[in-house]
């Protein structure tokens, strides 16, 4: 800003200027419609969610498991073609108490996004599970949430699932 | 600093009108594995930097560069995505190696055009939002107006433009990766519906899905990796003003300037004598003719006549778009320039199969980013 701003204060815009059309104002709506091919990995993941299962992909070279599954290991570039069901329980890796909604409204009770490190479901996945599932927490007081808290998925009723990440409603604390 | 740069590996997936069985990431991975195998490199160990080309609006994801590393083997490495055509990606990788900081760099471009349900509306967002978009024209109008002025200034005819379609789609019949091969007559092309007159629908490339990955290497690394490196002898690019109001509607000056840059690096004074074959933009048929003139192969007004006479067929003096071009392979959005470059690499290696040209040593690649842009890039490759 120029140091002479006090000499040239200008006139700020008001809501009224917009209403009265005194300023250049274009309204446009982007018509962007996409039909993304989910492919092998994400297609398998979403289909399994509908069945109430969370799939991960294992790399036996790196001894790592990721969820959602992928077709390639990002560490060694080998194909990941074995998808295995994980348990729907795990541990909170990190979370946040979010006081602003998706469409920018301030809220009193925060939403709680969290990454949950799922428990392995078989001896196959004895290696570390790298990264967890990105989801949200529910049935918990915000001040009670902590890193390391054990949680379990709360699923939609089977007949309402549609093959979407929202087939899991949220994760809630496991008592004791 | 005087190191030459070579293409040492190519891989591609597609090209097909739709690829419903794979995601865009899986399509990229498919192309990447082939390119790395071709070059004999391990991306995790050997590839030092990765350049991808993509346009957020085509992907439906903002900051799309976030979504490129893992399927290319580039996680936790030097990665960048540029919003340009594939040849801009090739130029960026070339420069990275010329800095001396990198020996092996990968370039990627892809199209999932089949996933974009409202492509014309997305393209309309490339129009100036205050000056042009409120007029509410389908963006193909820019091509219609450019073709009109080009025909007017040069005396080129619609029949000569249609000859480009007949040639390129026939060439595509010999290319297993080209989905739009056809044996057409001029009348077949001209009798189609108009798109934005004088531009006809059948003079406009259909879209295709595909991915292309190339591995580039410094001279020293290239000679250790492969028997037949394909050298980048020159590469140039140029943008004109975007103004629909004041641009030159008859000629592709930006392509002429991009070519000048590439020719001067490659030491080329007489393109028609020096260059054996070319792969150039043909998203719209007239564009191939306008481009060949801008590249200095022919004088304005000559390209149409010579094309109609067969000068640019695979058997002619200057084969152009032996691959089938975009009219035969499909318009691959941001990957289009890499698809043209791929054909030049395959021809220079002698790996073009049924469409292999005899005795080729120097090939030219040119690309354009499509309407409404005035954006051209040119590369000269040799074996
Ligand atoms: Zn691995």
mmCIF file of N, CA and C in Angstrom, chain A residues 24-44 69-80 83, chain B residues 19-23 26 29 32-33 36 43-44 57-60 70-73 75 112 114-118 121-122 125 129-130 133 136:
data_model
loop_
_atom_site.group_PDB
_atom_site.id
_atom_site.type_symbol
_atom_site.label_atom_id
_atom_site.label_comp_id
_atom_site.label_asym_id
_atom_site.label_seq_id
_atom_site.Cartn_x
_atom_site.Cartn_y
_atom_site.Cartn_z
ATOM 1 N N UNK A 24 -18.772 -3.785 -11.706
ATOM 2 C CA UNK A 24 -18.771 -4.920 -12.631
ATOM 3 C C UNK A 24 -18.960 -6.207 -11.833
ATOM 4 N N UNK A 25 -19.950 -6.962 -12.184
ATOM 5 C CA UNK A 25 -20.256 -8.164 -11.437
ATOM 6 C C UNK A 25 -20.777 -9.218 -12.410
ATOM 7 N N UNK A 26 -19.994 -10.316 -12.586
ATOM 8 C CA UNK A 26 -20.449 -11.414 -13.436
ATOM 9 C C UNK A 26 -20.852 -12.580 -12.560
ATOM 10 N N UNK A 27 -22.024 -13.114 -12.793
ATOM 11 C CA UNK A 27 -22.389 -14.354 -12.116
ATOM 12 C C UNK A 27 -22.292 -15.482 -13.126
ATOM 13 N N UNK A 28 -21.588 -16.548 -12.759
ATOM 14 C CA UNK A 28 -21.460 -17.682 -13.664
ATOM 15 C C UNK A 28 -21.443 -18.951 -12.822
ATOM 16 N N UNK A 29 -21.911 -20.031 -13.398
ATOM 17 C CA UNK A 29 -21.899 -21.304 -12.685
ATOM 18 C C UNK A 29 -21.132 -22.305 -13.534
ATOM 19 N N UNK A 30 -20.117 -22.923 -12.948
ATOM 20 C CA UNK A 30 -19.327 -23.897 -13.694
ATOM 21 C C UNK A 30 -20.106 -25.208 -13.800
ATOM 22 N N UNK A 31 -20.304 -25.654 -15.045
ATOM 23 C CA UNK A 31 -20.944 -26.955 -15.223
ATOM 24 C C UNK A 31 -19.845 -27.989 -15.445
ATOM 25 N N UNK A 32 -19.307 -28.472 -14.367
ATOM 26 C CA UNK A 32 -18.238 -29.466 -14.447
ATOM 27 C C UNK A 32 -18.741 -30.789 -13.922
ATOM 28 N N UNK A 33 -19.064 -31.696 -14.842
ATOM 29 C CA UNK A 33 -19.565 -33.004 -14.416
ATOM 30 C C UNK A 33 -18.578 -34.073 -14.847
ATOM 31 N N UNK A 34 -18.196 -34.920 -13.898
ATOM 32 C CA UNK A 34 -17.201 -35.950 -14.148
ATOM 33 C C UNK A 34 -17.763 -37.306 -13.752
ATOM 34 N N UNK A 35 -17.375 -38.345 -14.485
ATOM 35 C CA UNK A 35 -17.744 -39.712 -14.116
ATOM 36 C C UNK A 35 -16.441 -40.497 -14.018
ATOM 37 N N UNK A 36 -15.759 -40.357 -12.899
ATOM 38 C CA UNK A 36 -14.438 -40.965 -12.761
ATOM 39 C C UNK A 36 -14.531 -42.490 -12.739
ATOM 40 N N UNK A 37 -13.697 -43.125 -13.570
ATOM 41 C CA UNK A 37 -13.560 -44.578 -13.496
ATOM 42 C C UNK A 37 -12.810 -44.894 -12.204
ATOM 43 N N UNK A 38 -13.424 -45.698 -11.330
ATOM 44 C CA UNK A 38 -12.763 -45.966 -10.050
ATOM 45 C C UNK A 38 -11.573 -46.895 -10.223
ATOM 46 N N UNK A 39 -11.638 -47.746 -11.275
ATOM 47 C CA UNK A 39 -10.525 -48.646 -11.528
ATOM 48 C C UNK A 39 -10.516 -49.837 -10.590
ATOM 49 N N UNK A 40 -9.409 -50.566 -10.645
ATOM 50 C CA UNK A 40 -9.303 -51.849 -9.937
ATOM 51 C C UNK A 40 -9.255 -51.631 -8.424
ATOM 52 N N UNK A 41 -8.371 -50.768 -7.972
ATOM 53 C CA UNK A 41 -8.124 -50.639 -6.533
ATOM 54 C C UNK A 41 -9.296 -49.968 -5.815
ATOM 55 N N UNK A 42 -9.664 -48.783 -6.248
ATOM 56 C CA UNK A 42 -10.725 -48.051 -5.558
ATOM 57 C C UNK A 42 -12.088 -48.707 -5.826
ATOM 58 N N UNK A 43 -12.232 -49.288 -7.014
ATOM 59 C CA UNK A 43 -13.472 -50.025 -7.307
ATOM 60 C C UNK A 43 -13.664 -51.182 -6.332
ATOM 61 N N UNK A 44 -12.569 -51.916 -6.070
ATOM 62 C CA UNK A 44 -12.641 -53.033 -5.125
ATOM 63 C C UNK A 44 -12.948 -52.532 -3.715
ATOM 64 N N UNK A 69 -6.832 -49.578 -0.838
ATOM 65 C CA UNK A 69 -5.837 -50.303 -1.634
ATOM 66 C C UNK A 69 -5.417 -49.537 -2.883
ATOM 67 N N UNK A 70 -4.262 -49.892 -3.416
ATOM 68 C CA UNK A 70 -3.743 -49.300 -4.650
ATOM 69 C C UNK A 70 -3.228 -50.429 -5.535
ATOM 70 N N UNK A 71 -2.887 -50.106 -6.779
ATOM 71 C CA UNK A 71 -2.311 -51.139 -7.646
ATOM 72 C C UNK A 71 -0.795 -51.089 -7.663
ATOM 73 N N UNK A 72 -0.202 -50.070 -7.022
ATOM 74 C CA UNK A 72 1.260 -49.984 -7.007
ATOM 75 C C UNK A 72 1.719 -49.538 -5.615
ATOM 76 N N UNK A 73 2.838 -50.103 -5.193
ATOM 77 C CA UNK A 73 3.440 -49.714 -3.914
ATOM 78 C C UNK A 73 4.244 -48.435 -4.119
ATOM 79 N N UNK A 74 3.930 -47.399 -3.357
ATOM 80 C CA UNK A 74 4.621 -46.122 -3.575
ATOM 81 C C UNK A 74 6.068 -46.156 -3.104
ATOM 82 N N UNK A 75 6.431 -47.161 -2.280
ATOM 83 C CA UNK A 75 7.804 -47.223 -1.775
ATOM 84 C C UNK A 75 8.736 -47.988 -2.721
ATOM 85 N N UNK A 76 8.266 -49.124 -3.272
ATOM 86 C CA UNK A 76 9.176 -49.934 -4.099
ATOM 87 C C UNK A 76 8.722 -50.046 -5.551
ATOM 88 N N UNK A 77 7.522 -49.540 -5.889
ATOM 89 C CA UNK A 77 6.968 -49.533 -7.246
ATOM 90 C C UNK A 77 6.580 -50.927 -7.742
ATOM 91 N N UNK A 78 6.553 -51.931 -6.855
ATOM 92 C CA UNK A 78 6.036 -53.237 -7.267
ATOM 93 C C UNK A 78 4.508 -53.165 -7.328
ATOM 94 N N UNK A 79 3.915 -54.046 -8.139
ATOM 95 C CA UNK A 79 2.441 -54.074 -8.158
ATOM 96 C C UNK A 79 1.898 -54.497 -6.793
ATOM 97 N N UNK A 80 0.747 -53.950 -6.426
ATOM 98 C CA UNK A 80 0.034 -54.388 -5.226
ATOM 99 C C UNK A 80 -1.241 -55.049 -5.717
ATOM 100 N N UNK A 83 -5.428 -57.849 -2.090
ATOM 101 C CA UNK A 83 -6.245 -56.999 -1.234
ATOM 102 C C UNK A 83 -6.795 -57.847 -0.097
ATOM 103 N N UNK B 19 -11.766 -46.054 -21.209
ATOM 104 C CA UNK B 19 -10.955 -47.041 -20.484
ATOM 105 C C UNK B 19 -11.607 -47.306 -19.127
ATOM 106 N N UNK B 20 -12.827 -47.886 -19.144
ATOM 107 C CA UNK B 20 -13.603 -47.991 -17.899
ATOM 108 C C UNK B 20 -13.000 -48.931 -16.867
ATOM 109 N N UNK B 21 -12.064 -49.800 -17.276
ATOM 110 C CA UNK B 21 -11.548 -50.801 -16.334
ATOM 111 C C UNK B 21 -10.449 -50.269 -15.420
ATOM 112 N N UNK B 22 -9.896 -49.086 -15.748
ATOM 113 C CA UNK B 22 -8.812 -48.551 -14.924
ATOM 114 C C UNK B 22 -9.075 -47.098 -14.543
ATOM 115 N N UNK B 23 -8.545 -46.701 -13.398
ATOM 116 C CA UNK B 23 -8.583 -45.303 -12.991
ATOM 117 C C UNK B 23 -7.476 -44.554 -13.726
ATOM 118 N N UNK B 26 -4.192 -45.756 -12.515
ATOM 119 C CA UNK B 26 -3.793 -47.076 -13.016
ATOM 120 C C UNK B 26 -3.353 -46.988 -14.477
ATOM 121 N N UNK B 29 0.155 -45.627 -14.325
ATOM 122 C CA UNK B 29 1.068 -46.676 -13.851
ATOM 123 C C UNK B 29 1.416 -47.636 -14.987
ATOM 124 N N UNK B 32 3.821 -45.960 -17.178
ATOM 125 C CA UNK B 32 5.097 -45.730 -16.492
ATOM 126 C C UNK B 32 5.932 -47.010 -16.420
ATOM 127 N N UNK B 33 5.302 -48.125 -16.072
ATOM 128 C CA UNK B 33 6.042 -49.395 -15.974
ATOM 129 C C UNK B 33 6.692 -49.724 -17.314
ATOM 130 N N UNK B 36 9.722 -47.318 -17.952
ATOM 131 C CA UNK B 36 10.895 -47.610 -17.120
ATOM 132 C C UNK B 36 11.554 -48.913 -17.566
ATOM 133 N N UNK B 43 12.464 -46.557 -11.115
ATOM 134 C CA UNK B 43 12.097 -45.174 -10.802
ATOM 135 C C UNK B 43 12.466 -44.769 -9.376
ATOM 136 N N UNK B 44 12.416 -45.718 -8.449
ATOM 137 C CA UNK B 44 12.716 -45.382 -7.053
ATOM 138 C C UNK B 44 14.201 -45.110 -6.863
ATOM 139 N N UNK B 57 -8.965 -28.421 -14.454
ATOM 140 C CA UNK B 57 -10.356 -28.512 -14.899
ATOM 141 C C UNK B 57 -10.627 -29.808 -15.674
ATOM 142 N N UNK B 58 -9.592 -30.347 -16.339
ATOM 143 C CA UNK B 58 -9.778 -31.629 -17.029
ATOM 144 C C UNK B 58 -9.848 -32.790 -16.037
ATOM 145 N N UNK B 59 -9.155 -32.622 -14.905
ATOM 146 C CA UNK B 59 -9.110 -33.703 -13.919
ATOM 147 C C UNK B 59 -10.308 -33.636 -12.975
ATOM 148 N N UNK B 60 -10.845 -32.434 -12.784
ATOM 149 C CA UNK B 60 -11.912 -32.259 -11.796
ATOM 150 C C UNK B 60 -11.355 -32.178 -10.384
ATOM 151 N N UNK B 70 2.736 -41.148 -6.577
ATOM 152 C CA UNK B 70 2.926 -42.573 -6.238
ATOM 153 C C UNK B 70 2.868 -43.502 -7.445
ATOM 154 N N UNK B 71 1.933 -43.228 -8.373
ATOM 155 C CA UNK B 71 1.819 -44.161 -9.507
ATOM 156 C C UNK B 71 2.951 -44.005 -10.518
ATOM 157 N N UNK B 72 3.793 -42.985 -10.345
ATOM 158 C CA UNK B 72 4.967 -42.823 -11.202
ATOM 159 C C UNK B 72 6.252 -43.236 -10.488
ATOM 160 N N UNK B 73 6.156 -43.622 -9.232
ATOM 161 C CA UNK B 73 7.359 -43.929 -8.464
ATOM 162 C C UNK B 73 8.044 -42.669 -7.970
ATOM 163 N N UNK B 75 7.061 -40.643 -5.251
ATOM 164 C CA UNK B 75 6.782 -40.177 -3.885
ATOM 165 C C UNK B 75 8.071 -39.785 -3.168
ATOM 166 N N UNK B 112 -8.096 -38.622 -19.601
ATOM 167 C CA UNK B 112 -9.281 -39.412 -19.261
ATOM 168 C C UNK B 112 -10.489 -38.625 -19.765
ATOM 169 N N UNK B 114 -12.853 -39.410 -21.483
ATOM 170 C CA UNK B 114 -14.145 -40.110 -21.390
ATOM 171 C C UNK B 114 -14.835 -39.839 -20.058
ATOM 172 N N UNK B 115 -14.080 -39.414 -19.058
ATOM 173 C CA UNK B 115 -14.656 -39.169 -17.727
ATOM 174 C C UNK B 115 -15.239 -37.764 -17.576
ATOM 175 N N UNK B 116 -14.974 -36.905 -18.563
ATOM 176 C CA UNK B 116 -15.452 -35.517 -18.459
ATOM 177 C C UNK B 116 -16.778 -35.425 -19.206
ATOM 178 N N UNK B 117 -17.855 -35.335 -18.453
ATOM 179 C CA UNK B 117 -19.182 -35.383 -19.079
ATOM 180 C C UNK B 117 -19.549 -34.056 -19.734
ATOM 181 N N UNK B 118 -18.907 -32.977 -19.294
ATOM 182 C CA UNK B 118 -19.271 -31.648 -19.793
ATOM 183 C C UNK B 118 -18.030 -30.951 -20.356
ATOM 184 N N UNK B 121 -18.337 -27.401 -21.840
ATOM 185 C CA UNK B 121 -18.534 -26.380 -20.812
ATOM 186 C C UNK B 121 -17.228 -26.079 -20.075
ATOM 187 N N UNK B 122 -16.437 -27.142 -19.857
ATOM 188 C CA UNK B 122 -15.133 -26.953 -19.204
ATOM 189 C C UNK B 122 -14.241 -26.100 -20.106
ATOM 190 N N UNK B 125 -14.586 -22.420 -20.128
ATOM 191 C CA UNK B 125 -13.946 -21.688 -19.033
ATOM 192 C C UNK B 125 -12.557 -21.183 -19.383
ATOM 193 N N UNK B 129 -13.587 -14.357 -19.035
ATOM 194 C CA UNK B 129 -14.881 -14.361 -18.341
ATOM 195 C C UNK B 129 -15.667 -13.054 -18.468
ATOM 196 N N UNK B 130 -14.978 -11.962 -18.711
ATOM 197 C CA UNK B 130 -15.662 -10.669 -18.783
ATOM 198 C C UNK B 130 -15.966 -10.294 -20.234
ATOM 199 N N UNK B 133 -16.828 -14.776 -22.612
ATOM 200 C CA UNK B 133 -17.725 -15.837 -22.134
ATOM 201 C C UNK B 133 -19.201 -15.403 -22.108
ATOM 202 N N UNK B 136 -21.575 -16.397 -24.898
ATOM 203 C CA UNK B 136 -22.145 -17.742 -24.886
ATOM 204 C C UNK B 136 -22.017 -18.480 -26.221
#
